[in-house]
Short mmCIF file of C-alpha atoms and ligand atoms in Angstrom, two decimals:
data_model
loop_
_atom_site.label_atom_id
_atom_site.label_comp_id
_atom_site.label_asym_id
_atom_site.label_seq_id
_atom_site.Cartn_x
_atom_site.Cartn_y
_atom_site.Cartn_z
CA MET K 1 232.83 -154.37 6.05
CA LYS K 2 234.83 -151.80 7.92
CA VAL K 3 234.74 -148.17 6.63
CA GLU K 4 236.94 -145.40 7.90
CA ARG K 5 235.82 -141.79 7.02
CA PRO K 6 238.63 -139.35 8.28
CA ARG K 7 238.24 -135.71 7.79
CA ALA K 8 242.04 -134.87 7.61
CA LEU K 9 244.81 -136.29 5.57
CA ALA K 10 247.02 -136.84 8.55
CA ALA K 11 244.44 -138.98 10.13
CA ALA K 12 243.87 -140.86 6.93
CA LEU K 13 247.58 -141.64 6.56
CA GLY K 14 247.65 -142.81 10.29
CA LEU K 15 244.91 -145.24 9.46
CA LEU K 16 246.65 -146.49 6.35
CA GLY K 17 249.84 -147.16 8.14
CA ASP K 18 248.41 -149.96 10.24
CA ALA K 19 249.70 -153.14 8.60
CA ALA K 20 247.55 -155.33 10.69
CA ALA K 21 244.42 -153.81 9.25
CA PRO K 22 244.87 -152.96 5.61
CA LEU K 23 242.54 -150.46 4.09
CA VAL K 24 241.60 -149.93 0.39
CA PRO K 25 241.34 -146.33 -0.59
CA LEU K 26 238.01 -145.34 -1.98
CA ALA K 27 237.73 -142.22 -4.08
CA GLY K 28 234.95 -141.82 -6.83
CA GLY K 29 234.14 -145.52 -6.54
CA THR K 30 233.58 -145.82 -10.35
CA ASP K 31 236.13 -148.78 -10.44
CA LEU K 32 235.64 -150.22 -6.95
CA LEU K 33 231.80 -150.08 -6.93
CA VAL K 34 231.32 -152.21 -10.05
CA HIS K 35 229.80 -155.50 -8.77
CA TRP K 36 229.86 -154.02 -5.23
CA PRO K 37 229.36 -155.67 -2.82
CA VAL K 38 229.01 -159.07 -4.52
CA ARG K 39 232.86 -159.31 -5.01
CA PRO K 40 233.79 -162.16 -2.83
CA ASP K 41 236.18 -160.09 -0.68
CA ALA K 42 234.17 -156.80 -0.60
CA ARG K 43 232.43 -157.58 2.76
CA THR K 44 235.56 -158.70 4.58
CA ARG K 45 237.72 -155.70 3.30
CA GLY K 46 238.31 -152.49 5.07
CA TYR K 47 237.81 -149.23 3.07
CA LEU K 48 239.19 -145.76 3.57
CA ASP K 49 236.85 -143.26 2.13
CA LEU K 50 238.77 -140.16 0.84
CA GLN K 51 235.65 -138.03 0.05
CA ARG K 52 235.83 -136.03 3.25
CA LEU K 53 239.51 -135.08 2.73
CA ASP K 54 238.86 -131.54 1.41
CA GLU K 55 242.69 -131.05 1.33
CA LEU K 56 242.65 -133.45 -1.73
CA ARG K 57 240.10 -131.57 -3.77
CA GLY K 58 240.35 -129.47 -6.71
CA ILE K 59 242.91 -128.17 -9.29
CA ARG K 60 245.79 -125.84 -8.44
CA TRP K 61 247.93 -123.82 -10.67
CA SER K 62 251.47 -122.58 -9.88
CA GLU K 63 254.01 -120.92 -12.14
CA ASP K 64 255.52 -124.12 -13.38
CA ALA K 65 252.83 -126.73 -12.79
CA LEU K 66 249.20 -127.72 -12.88
CA GLU K 67 248.44 -129.90 -9.84
CA LEU K 68 245.41 -132.14 -9.70
CA GLY K 69 244.33 -133.02 -6.13
CA ALA K 70 243.71 -136.66 -5.58
CA LEU K 71 239.99 -136.00 -5.59
CA ALA K 72 239.96 -133.92 -8.82
CA THR K 73 237.39 -135.41 -11.12
CA TYR K 74 237.22 -135.59 -14.93
CA TRP K 75 234.31 -133.09 -14.70
CA ASP K 76 236.56 -130.59 -12.70
CA VAL K 77 238.98 -130.64 -15.62
CA ILE K 78 236.35 -130.46 -18.27
CA THR K 79 234.92 -127.34 -16.67
CA ASP K 80 238.13 -125.53 -16.06
CA SER K 81 238.74 -123.20 -19.00
CA ARG K 82 242.33 -122.73 -18.16
CA VAL K 83 243.01 -126.44 -18.50
CA GLY K 84 241.20 -126.43 -21.75
CA ALA K 85 243.37 -123.55 -23.14
CA GLU K 86 246.70 -124.93 -21.95
CA PHE K 87 246.16 -128.76 -21.86
CA PRO K 88 243.33 -129.29 -24.34
CA ILE K 89 244.02 -133.13 -24.57
CA LEU K 90 243.36 -133.49 -20.87
CA VAL K 91 239.80 -132.13 -21.52
CA GLU K 92 239.48 -134.37 -24.59
CA ALA K 93 240.39 -137.33 -22.82
CA ALA K 94 238.18 -136.61 -19.86
CA ARG K 95 235.23 -136.10 -22.13
CA GLN K 96 235.76 -139.66 -23.50
CA VAL K 97 235.72 -141.28 -20.07
CA GLY K 98 232.32 -143.01 -19.65
CA ALA K 99 229.77 -140.21 -19.57
CA ILE K 100 228.80 -137.40 -17.21
CA GLN K 101 227.81 -139.87 -14.55
CA ILE K 102 231.32 -141.23 -14.49
CA GLN K 103 233.06 -137.98 -15.13
CA SER K 104 231.40 -136.39 -12.14
CA ARG K 105 232.72 -138.93 -9.78
CA GLY K 106 235.71 -140.65 -11.36
CA THR K 107 239.20 -139.22 -10.24
CA TRP K 108 242.43 -138.99 -12.13
CA ALA K 109 244.30 -140.40 -9.23
CA GLY K 110 241.83 -143.32 -9.17
CA ASN K 111 242.66 -143.89 -12.85
CA VAL K 112 246.30 -143.95 -12.12
CA ALA K 113 246.05 -146.20 -9.01
CA ASN K 114 243.58 -148.56 -10.74
CA GLY K 115 246.34 -149.22 -13.31
CA SER K 116 244.23 -150.40 -16.23
CA PRO K 117 246.34 -150.85 -19.43
CA ALA K 118 243.24 -149.41 -21.26
CA ALA K 119 242.98 -146.28 -19.11
CA ASP K 120 242.23 -143.01 -20.85
CA GLY K 121 243.52 -140.47 -18.18
CA VAL K 122 246.92 -142.14 -17.70
CA PRO K 123 248.13 -141.78 -21.29
CA VAL K 124 247.59 -138.05 -21.48
CA LEU K 125 249.11 -137.53 -18.01
CA MET K 126 252.12 -139.52 -19.14
CA ALA K 127 252.51 -137.64 -22.38
CA PHE K 128 252.70 -134.37 -20.36
CA GLY K 129 255.47 -135.89 -18.02
CA ALA K 130 253.20 -135.91 -15.03
CA VAL K 131 254.64 -136.88 -11.53
CA ILE K 132 252.69 -138.84 -9.02
CA VAL K 133 252.93 -137.45 -5.46
CA LEU K 134 252.65 -140.23 -2.87
CA GLU K 135 252.36 -139.68 0.82
CA SER K 136 252.48 -141.85 3.80
CA ARG K 137 253.00 -141.29 7.58
CA GLN K 138 256.77 -141.38 6.75
CA GLY K 139 256.57 -138.45 4.35
CA ARG K 140 256.21 -137.64 0.68
CA ARG K 141 257.91 -139.09 -2.28
CA GLU K 142 257.41 -138.47 -6.02
CA VAL K 143 257.43 -140.94 -8.87
CA PRO K 144 257.30 -139.92 -12.57
CA LEU K 145 254.25 -141.60 -14.07
CA ASP K 146 256.35 -143.19 -16.86
CA ALA K 147 258.18 -145.05 -14.07
CA TYR K 148 255.14 -145.79 -11.96
CA TYR K 149 253.96 -149.22 -13.47
CA SER K 150 256.01 -152.39 -13.06
CA GLY K 151 253.51 -154.80 -14.59
CA TYR K 152 249.90 -155.48 -15.23
CA ARG K 153 248.00 -153.44 -12.60
CA GLU K 154 251.12 -153.16 -10.57
CA GLY K 155 252.05 -149.72 -9.42
CA ALA K 156 254.66 -147.97 -7.26
CA ARG K 157 252.21 -147.19 -4.56
CA ARG K 158 252.89 -149.01 -1.21
CA GLU K 159 249.94 -150.18 1.05
CA ALA K 160 250.64 -147.24 3.53
CA GLU K 161 250.63 -144.58 0.80
CA LEU K 162 247.98 -142.46 -0.77
CA ILE K 163 248.27 -140.63 -4.12
CA VAL K 164 247.84 -137.09 -2.86
CA ALA K 165 248.33 -135.26 -6.17
CA ILE K 166 249.30 -135.35 -9.70
CA ARG K 167 251.68 -132.66 -10.89
CA ILE K 168 251.82 -131.77 -14.49
CA PRO K 169 254.77 -129.56 -15.60
CA ARG K 170 253.72 -126.51 -17.61
CA ARG K 171 255.69 -126.70 -20.92
CA ALA K 172 254.91 -124.91 -24.18
CA HIS K 173 253.57 -127.60 -26.53
CA ALA K 174 253.89 -127.31 -30.32
CA LEU K 175 251.50 -130.38 -30.64
CA GLN K 176 249.24 -132.44 -28.47
CA ARG K 177 246.97 -135.23 -29.62
CA PHE K 178 244.72 -137.78 -27.92
CA VAL K 179 243.09 -140.54 -29.86
CA LYS K 180 240.85 -143.28 -28.45
CA VAL K 181 239.85 -146.05 -30.75
CA GLY K 182 236.78 -147.85 -29.39
CA PRO K 183 233.84 -149.86 -30.66
CA ARG K 184 231.53 -146.66 -30.38
CA ARG K 185 232.00 -143.14 -29.32
CA ALA K 186 230.60 -143.07 -25.84
CA GLN K 187 231.09 -145.23 -22.73
CA ALA K 188 233.47 -147.71 -24.22
CA ILE K 189 236.84 -149.18 -23.26
CA ALA K 190 239.65 -148.24 -25.66
CA LYS K 191 240.86 -150.97 -28.17
CA VAL K 192 243.80 -148.63 -28.75
CA GLY K 193 244.63 -145.38 -27.03
CA LEU K 194 247.32 -142.83 -27.96
CA ALA K 195 248.48 -139.60 -26.45
CA VAL K 196 251.19 -137.50 -28.16
CA ALA K 197 252.79 -134.36 -26.90
CA ARG K 198 255.64 -132.37 -28.45
CA SER K 199 257.45 -129.62 -26.32
CA GLU K 200 260.89 -128.09 -26.03
CA GLU K 201 261.73 -131.41 -24.26
CA GLY K 202 260.98 -133.32 -27.50
CA TRP K 203 258.42 -135.93 -28.41
CA ARG K 204 256.45 -137.95 -25.87
CA VAL K 205 254.43 -140.75 -27.31
CA VAL K 206 252.18 -142.97 -24.97
CA ALA K 207 250.09 -145.82 -26.04
CA ALA K 208 247.25 -147.69 -24.21
CA SER K 209 245.69 -151.18 -24.58
CA VAL K 210 248.76 -152.45 -26.39
CA ALA K 211 250.79 -153.81 -23.56
CA PRO K 212 250.29 -154.91 -19.92
CA THR K 213 250.49 -151.35 -18.75
CA VAL K 214 250.00 -148.04 -20.55
CA ARG K 215 253.27 -147.70 -22.18
CA ARG K 216 255.56 -144.77 -23.00
CA CYS K 217 257.04 -145.51 -26.52
CA ARG K 218 260.55 -144.51 -26.20
CA ALA K 219 261.73 -146.20 -29.44
CA VAL K 220 259.10 -144.27 -31.34
CA GLU K 221 260.05 -141.11 -29.61
CA ARG K 222 263.81 -141.68 -30.57
CA ARG K 223 262.71 -142.38 -34.19
CA LEU K 224 260.83 -139.17 -34.43
CA GLU K 225 263.70 -137.15 -32.93
CA GLU K 226 266.38 -138.68 -35.13
CA ARG K 227 264.66 -139.05 -38.37
CA GLY K 228 261.82 -136.64 -38.31
CA LEU K 229 258.26 -137.27 -39.40
CA PRO K 230 257.53 -140.56 -41.07
CA GLY K 231 256.34 -140.76 -44.62
CA SER K 232 254.00 -143.73 -43.94
CA PRO K 233 252.59 -145.62 -40.98
CA GLU K 234 254.81 -148.66 -41.99
CA GLU K 235 257.92 -146.55 -41.24
CA LEU K 236 256.85 -146.59 -37.62
CA ASP K 237 256.45 -150.42 -37.48
CA ASP K 238 259.97 -151.32 -36.23
CA ALA K 239 259.99 -148.77 -33.51
CA LEU K 240 256.50 -149.60 -32.45
CA ARG K 241 257.39 -153.40 -32.28
CA ALA K 242 260.13 -152.44 -29.83
CA ASP K 243 257.75 -150.47 -27.63
CA VAL K 244 254.44 -152.36 -27.45
CA ALA K 245 253.17 -155.92 -27.40
CA PRO K 246 249.42 -155.93 -28.25
CA ILE K 247 247.49 -159.15 -27.58
CA ASP K 248 244.22 -160.80 -28.63
CA ASP K 249 241.49 -160.44 -26.16
CA LEU K 250 237.70 -160.10 -26.06
CA ARG K 251 237.83 -156.47 -27.32
CA SER K 252 240.20 -156.89 -30.18
CA THR K 253 243.02 -158.70 -31.92
CA ALA K 254 246.79 -158.00 -31.66
CA ASP K 255 247.05 -157.52 -35.45
CA TYR K 256 244.20 -155.01 -35.53
CA ARG K 257 245.65 -153.12 -32.62
CA ALA K 258 249.19 -153.01 -34.17
CA ARG K 259 247.80 -151.63 -37.51
CA VAL K 260 245.57 -149.21 -36.05
CA LEU K 261 248.11 -147.88 -33.67
CA ALA K 262 250.59 -147.26 -36.52
CA ARG K 263 247.97 -145.51 -38.51
CA VAL K 264 246.72 -143.24 -35.76
CA LEU K 265 250.20 -142.44 -34.65
CA PHE K 266 251.14 -141.54 -38.13
CA ASP K 267 248.15 -139.24 -38.35
CA ALA K 268 248.78 -137.81 -34.93
CA THR K 269 252.35 -136.84 -35.60
CA ARG K 270 251.65 -135.31 -38.97
CA LYS K 271 248.57 -133.13 -38.14
CA GLY K 272 250.12 -129.78 -37.26
CA GLY K 273 253.54 -131.42 -36.84
CA ALA K 274 256.78 -129.39 -37.42
CA MET T 1 221.62 -159.76 7.82
CA HIS T 2 225.13 -158.26 7.22
CA GLY T 3 226.95 -158.24 10.45
CA SER T 4 228.69 -154.93 9.77
CA PRO T 5 228.06 -151.98 12.15
CA GLU T 6 225.61 -149.46 10.64
CA LEU T 7 227.03 -146.14 9.61
CA PRO T 8 225.20 -142.87 10.63
CA LEU T 9 224.65 -140.47 7.83
CA SER T 10 222.89 -137.14 7.30
CA PHE T 11 222.27 -135.55 3.85
CA THR T 12 219.69 -133.58 2.04
CA LEU T 13 217.27 -135.43 -0.06
CA ASN T 14 215.14 -133.33 -2.54
CA GLY T 15 215.48 -130.45 -0.18
CA ASP T 16 214.72 -132.36 3.03
CA ALA T 17 217.25 -133.12 5.85
CA VAL T 18 217.47 -136.87 6.24
CA SER T 19 219.36 -138.86 8.96
CA VAL T 20 219.60 -142.55 8.57
CA GLU T 21 221.88 -145.59 9.65
CA ALA T 22 223.08 -147.28 6.58
CA ASP T 23 224.75 -150.63 5.96
CA PRO T 24 228.33 -149.89 4.97
CA ALA T 25 227.84 -152.17 1.95
CA ALA T 26 224.66 -150.38 0.82
CA ARG T 27 224.84 -148.38 -2.46
CA LEU T 28 223.01 -145.16 -2.64
CA LEU T 29 220.55 -146.98 -4.93
CA ASP T 30 219.79 -149.43 -2.18
CA LEU T 31 219.45 -146.74 0.45
CA LEU T 32 216.96 -144.81 -1.65
CA ARG T 33 214.91 -147.80 -2.71
CA TYR T 34 214.87 -150.24 0.20
CA ASP T 35 215.63 -148.00 3.20
CA LEU T 36 213.85 -144.94 2.24
CA GLY T 37 211.20 -146.45 -0.05
CA MET T 38 211.87 -144.06 -2.90
CA THR T 39 211.59 -146.50 -5.74
CA GLY T 40 211.52 -143.93 -8.56
CA THR T 41 215.16 -144.45 -9.10
CA LYS T 42 215.70 -147.79 -11.15
CA GLU T 43 218.43 -150.35 -11.21
CA GLY T 44 219.34 -151.61 -14.80
CA CYS T 45 222.74 -152.95 -14.92
CA GLY T 46 224.24 -152.25 -11.44
CA GLU T 47 227.59 -151.47 -12.93
CA GLY T 48 227.59 -147.91 -14.22
CA GLU T 49 226.72 -148.67 -17.87
CA CYS T 50 223.18 -147.80 -18.24
CA GLY T 51 222.29 -144.71 -16.22
CA ALA T 52 218.83 -145.85 -15.17
CA CYS T 53 219.85 -145.18 -11.62
CA THR T 54 220.96 -141.50 -12.30
CA VAL T 55 220.49 -139.05 -9.47
CA TRP T 56 222.11 -135.72 -8.83
CA ILE T 57 224.80 -135.44 -6.11
CA ASP T 58 225.68 -131.85 -5.24
CA GLY T 59 224.10 -130.85 -8.60
CA LEU T 60 225.77 -133.35 -10.84
CA PRO T 61 224.43 -136.53 -12.41
CA ALA T 62 225.82 -139.69 -10.86
CA ASP T 63 225.02 -143.39 -11.10
CA SER T 64 223.54 -144.28 -7.72
CA CYS T 65 224.60 -147.94 -8.19
CA LEU T 66 228.24 -146.84 -8.07
CA VAL T 67 228.12 -144.67 -5.05
CA PRO T 68 228.38 -146.17 -1.52
CA ALA T 69 225.55 -144.76 0.55
CA PHE T 70 227.84 -143.38 3.15
CA GLN T 71 229.54 -141.12 0.56
CA VAL T 72 226.44 -138.88 0.44
CA ASP T 73 226.93 -137.90 4.16
CA GLY T 74 226.75 -134.06 4.03
CA ARG T 75 225.81 -133.86 0.49
CA GLU T 76 222.63 -132.90 -1.56
CA VAL T 77 220.92 -135.63 -3.32
CA ARG T 78 218.08 -135.01 -5.78
CA THR T 79 216.02 -137.85 -7.24
CA ILE T 80 213.27 -138.30 -9.72
CA GLU T 81 210.73 -137.92 -6.94
CA SER T 82 211.62 -134.22 -6.84
CA VAL T 83 210.54 -133.61 -10.36
CA ASP T 84 207.15 -131.89 -10.90
CA PRO T 85 205.16 -134.07 -13.26
CA ALA T 86 204.10 -130.88 -15.13
CA ARG T 87 207.69 -130.51 -16.21
CA LEU T 88 207.67 -134.02 -17.81
CA GLY T 89 205.32 -133.20 -20.75
CA PRO T 90 207.80 -131.42 -23.00
CA LEU T 91 210.73 -133.55 -21.83
CA LEU T 92 208.96 -136.76 -22.69
CA SER T 93 207.14 -135.58 -25.81
CA SER T 94 208.14 -136.98 -29.21
CA GLY T 95 208.36 -140.58 -28.15
CA ALA T 96 211.10 -140.18 -25.43
CA THR T 97 209.75 -143.03 -23.52
CA GLN T 98 208.33 -146.43 -24.32
CA CYS T 99 208.89 -149.26 -21.73
CA GLY T 100 210.03 -146.64 -19.21
CA ALA T 101 212.94 -148.54 -17.66
CA CYS T 102 215.40 -145.86 -18.54
CA THR T 103 213.13 -142.95 -18.15
CA PRO T 104 213.77 -141.87 -14.53
CA GLY T 105 217.54 -141.67 -15.19
CA VAL T 106 216.87 -139.97 -18.66
CA VAL T 107 214.69 -137.28 -16.93
CA MET T 108 217.42 -136.71 -14.37
CA THR T 109 220.21 -136.11 -16.91
CA GLY T 110 217.71 -134.24 -19.19
CA LEU T 111 216.74 -132.02 -16.26
CA TRP T 112 220.35 -131.24 -15.54
CA ILE T 113 220.82 -130.05 -19.09
CA LEU T 114 217.56 -127.93 -18.87
CA GLU T 115 218.67 -126.32 -15.65
CA ASN T 116 222.23 -125.73 -16.92
CA PRO T 117 221.75 -124.70 -20.54
CA GLY T 118 225.19 -123.00 -20.59
CA LEU T 119 226.50 -126.65 -20.92
CA LEU T 120 225.30 -126.56 -24.56
CA ARG T 121 228.02 -123.92 -25.44
CA SER T 122 230.70 -126.74 -25.16
CA HIS T 123 228.57 -130.06 -25.35
CA ALA T 124 225.86 -131.49 -27.60
CA ILE T 125 222.87 -132.87 -26.04
CA ARG T 126 223.78 -136.32 -27.34
CA GLU T 127 227.17 -136.28 -25.63
CA LEU T 128 225.59 -135.24 -22.24
CA MET T 129 222.96 -138.06 -22.65
CA ALA T 130 225.53 -140.70 -23.56
CA GLY T 131 225.50 -142.36 -20.03
CA ASN T 132 221.79 -143.12 -20.43
CA LEU T 133 221.05 -146.10 -22.45
CA CYS T 134 217.62 -146.76 -23.86
CA ARG T 135 216.78 -150.08 -25.65
CA CYS T 136 213.53 -148.87 -27.00
CA THR T 137 213.39 -145.41 -28.51
CA GLY T 138 216.59 -145.18 -30.55
CA TYR T 139 217.51 -141.89 -28.79
CA ASP T 140 216.08 -139.48 -31.31
CA GLY T 141 212.88 -139.16 -29.36
CA ILE T 142 214.83 -138.49 -26.23
CA ILE T 143 217.03 -135.85 -27.83
CA GLU T 144 213.95 -134.17 -29.52
CA GLY T 145 212.14 -134.18 -26.18
CA ILE T 146 215.01 -132.31 -24.42
CA GLU T 147 215.24 -129.88 -27.33
CA ALA T 148 211.61 -129.25 -27.18
CA ALA T 149 211.66 -128.80 -23.36
CA LEU T 150 214.67 -126.25 -23.72
CA GLY T 151 212.66 -124.33 -26.40
CA THR T 152 209.61 -124.05 -23.93
CA ARG T 153 211.66 -123.10 -20.88
CA SER T 154 210.17 -120.10 -19.20
C1 FAD Q 1 230.54 -147.24 -16.90
C2 FAD Q 1 231.99 -146.97 -16.73
C3 FAD Q 1 232.77 -146.39 -17.76
C4 FAD Q 1 234.08 -146.16 -17.50
N1 FAD Q 1 234.72 -145.61 -18.68
C5 FAD Q 1 236.07 -145.35 -18.52
C6 FAD Q 1 236.82 -144.90 -19.66
O1 FAD Q 1 236.16 -144.55 -20.66
N2 FAD Q 1 238.03 -144.66 -19.47
C7 FAD Q 1 238.77 -144.93 -18.35
O2 FAD Q 1 240.00 -144.74 -18.24
N3 FAD Q 1 238.07 -145.46 -17.32
C8 FAD Q 1 236.83 -145.62 -17.29
N4 FAD Q 1 236.07 -146.20 -16.19
C9 FAD Q 1 236.85 -146.51 -14.97
C10 FAD Q 1 236.91 -145.49 -13.93
O3 FAD Q 1 235.83 -144.59 -14.06
C11 FAD Q 1 238.18 -144.69 -13.91
O4 FAD Q 1 239.30 -145.59 -13.89
C12 FAD Q 1 238.17 -143.70 -12.72
O5 FAD Q 1 239.20 -142.77 -12.98
C13 FAD Q 1 238.41 -144.32 -11.38
O6 FAD Q 1 238.45 -143.29 -10.43
P1 FAD Q 1 237.61 -143.37 -9.06
O7 FAD Q 1 237.97 -142.13 -8.23
O8 FAD Q 1 236.18 -143.67 -9.31
O9 FAD Q 1 238.37 -144.69 -8.45
P2 FAD Q 1 237.83 -145.71 -7.34
O10 FAD Q 1 236.89 -146.67 -7.81
O11 FAD Q 1 237.55 -145.00 -6.02
O12 FAD Q 1 239.36 -146.37 -7.02
C14 FAD Q 1 239.97 -147.05 -8.08
C15 FAD Q 1 241.32 -147.71 -7.50
O13 FAD Q 1 242.22 -146.60 -7.23
C16 FAD Q 1 242.62 -146.69 -5.84
N5 FAD Q 1 242.65 -145.27 -5.42
C17 FAD Q 1 241.71 -144.32 -5.67
N6 FAD Q 1 242.14 -143.13 -5.25
C18 FAD Q 1 243.33 -143.39 -4.64
C19 FAD Q 1 244.34 -142.45 -4.07
N7 FAD Q 1 244.20 -141.19 -3.85
N8 FAD Q 1 245.46 -143.02 -3.51
C20 FAD Q 1 245.60 -144.42 -3.69
N9 FAD Q 1 244.82 -145.25 -4.32
C21 FAD Q 1 243.64 -144.81 -4.82
C22 FAD Q 1 241.45 -147.41 -5.15
O14 FAD Q 1 241.83 -148.17 -4.07
C23 FAD Q 1 241.15 -148.47 -6.25
O15 FAD Q 1 242.04 -149.48 -6.34
C24 FAD Q 1 234.80 -146.39 -16.42
C25 FAD Q 1 234.09 -146.99 -15.30
C26 FAD Q 1 232.63 -147.29 -15.46
C27 FAD Q 1 231.86 -147.93 -14.31
S1 FES Q 2 221.91 -149.36 -12.75
FE1 FES Q 2 223.34 -147.81 -12.35
S2 FES Q 2 224.14 -147.40 -14.24
FE2 FES Q 2 222.82 -149.14 -14.67
S1 FES Q 3 212.06 -146.64 -23.00
FE1 FES Q 3 212.55 -148.69 -22.75
S2 FES Q 3 214.62 -148.55 -22.26
FE2 FES Q 3 214.14 -146.59 -22.85
#
């Protein structure tokens, strides 16, 4: 097992760019270290440890955006009172990721890069219109999170790129909701996840665990813009069917997921809705 | 045994400076138990679910089974061995421990709450303890133990 531990981003990007010796970025390790190192390929892989890259730590505010560095953890967000005041569902979602032992190490960028359809960080970020900032030796590019995934665990990141930051535009929100439906309250993977945000840009509705990727529900958003709030969960069914494709798996069934999603979405749009 | 070059690392362990060479594939849990002989930290699940392996890294609880040893280079690690047994009385009163498999982890998270009581302004003890599973006690004893310890803090 080869491990590189650079102290500067430029050095890290230099190492990542070597196509002959691909490296797997390692941040909090809460996804990568499960079953480590007994995964068949773990000992032959090379890893790029990001933990010494102080440039990627922390949370930064500017006039029009909140920027999470690639090493910003759930706990960093939970303990930042400004985030709690302006983006309360970021804190709510973070508090439902595992428990403190995971929140203290797990990063938002790792959640995005890992690409699980059941992720809890990704839906709230997507509901806020977050942009993923990628950097390689060749320079920076930005990909809106709602255009980041192309398939199950397939993201826009190229092997030579790191996610260096997540930028969240600061919009005034009339409503923000996060709902995680799981088998129990703590330390559980979502059977259905939902993030809803309503700003001057309109509705943003994002669902998790009901498609191969976390999914922005554009038909539902259109439905809400054009026809206002639904009178019953069933009124959302047609739009939802266009947006998501839940499946049966070991955690739940397609039918349960579809019905629960319609119900929690109905509740989320109504509570405090205009 | 592994064929990978050892990685040098230096960190603070329970207040003492430690310098070791670690297998790149070693988890912090392995480093503590097998290289440093500090077997107080337990392995339950090995995948981040149970919290038996909880230690502090830079003042925050973490599952040592999910941390590669090399990531503690330059950091401060605190384990159950640092805990004065005199402090365990109130923490483990009211049936907070039975078989004991979860106890080192429970103590490390409980101690974190005791030393950071401001956390309770935003969090309930139960939420903060959610990453420490216990098959024996049904949790009420653990929560009551921490409450009792909070009450008797000097
Ligand atoms: C017990 C347990 C409970 C969990 N509960 C939840 C939960 O409730 N909800 C949830 O969403 N997740 C959960 N997770 C999964 C995990 O904690 C999160 O996905 C976390 O955000 C991963 O971040 P990390 O920094 O630990 O990632 P790592 O394990 O370090 O990396 C994850 C992936 O991202 C890549 N990566 C990391 N950082 C970068 C970067 N800057 N640039 C490019 N690629 C990068 C890595 O190469 C890897 O593929 C849980 C995990 C465990 C073990
Ligand atoms: S052994 Fe680490 S969490 Fe279970
Ligand atoms: S006392 Fe047995 S697992 Fe907790």
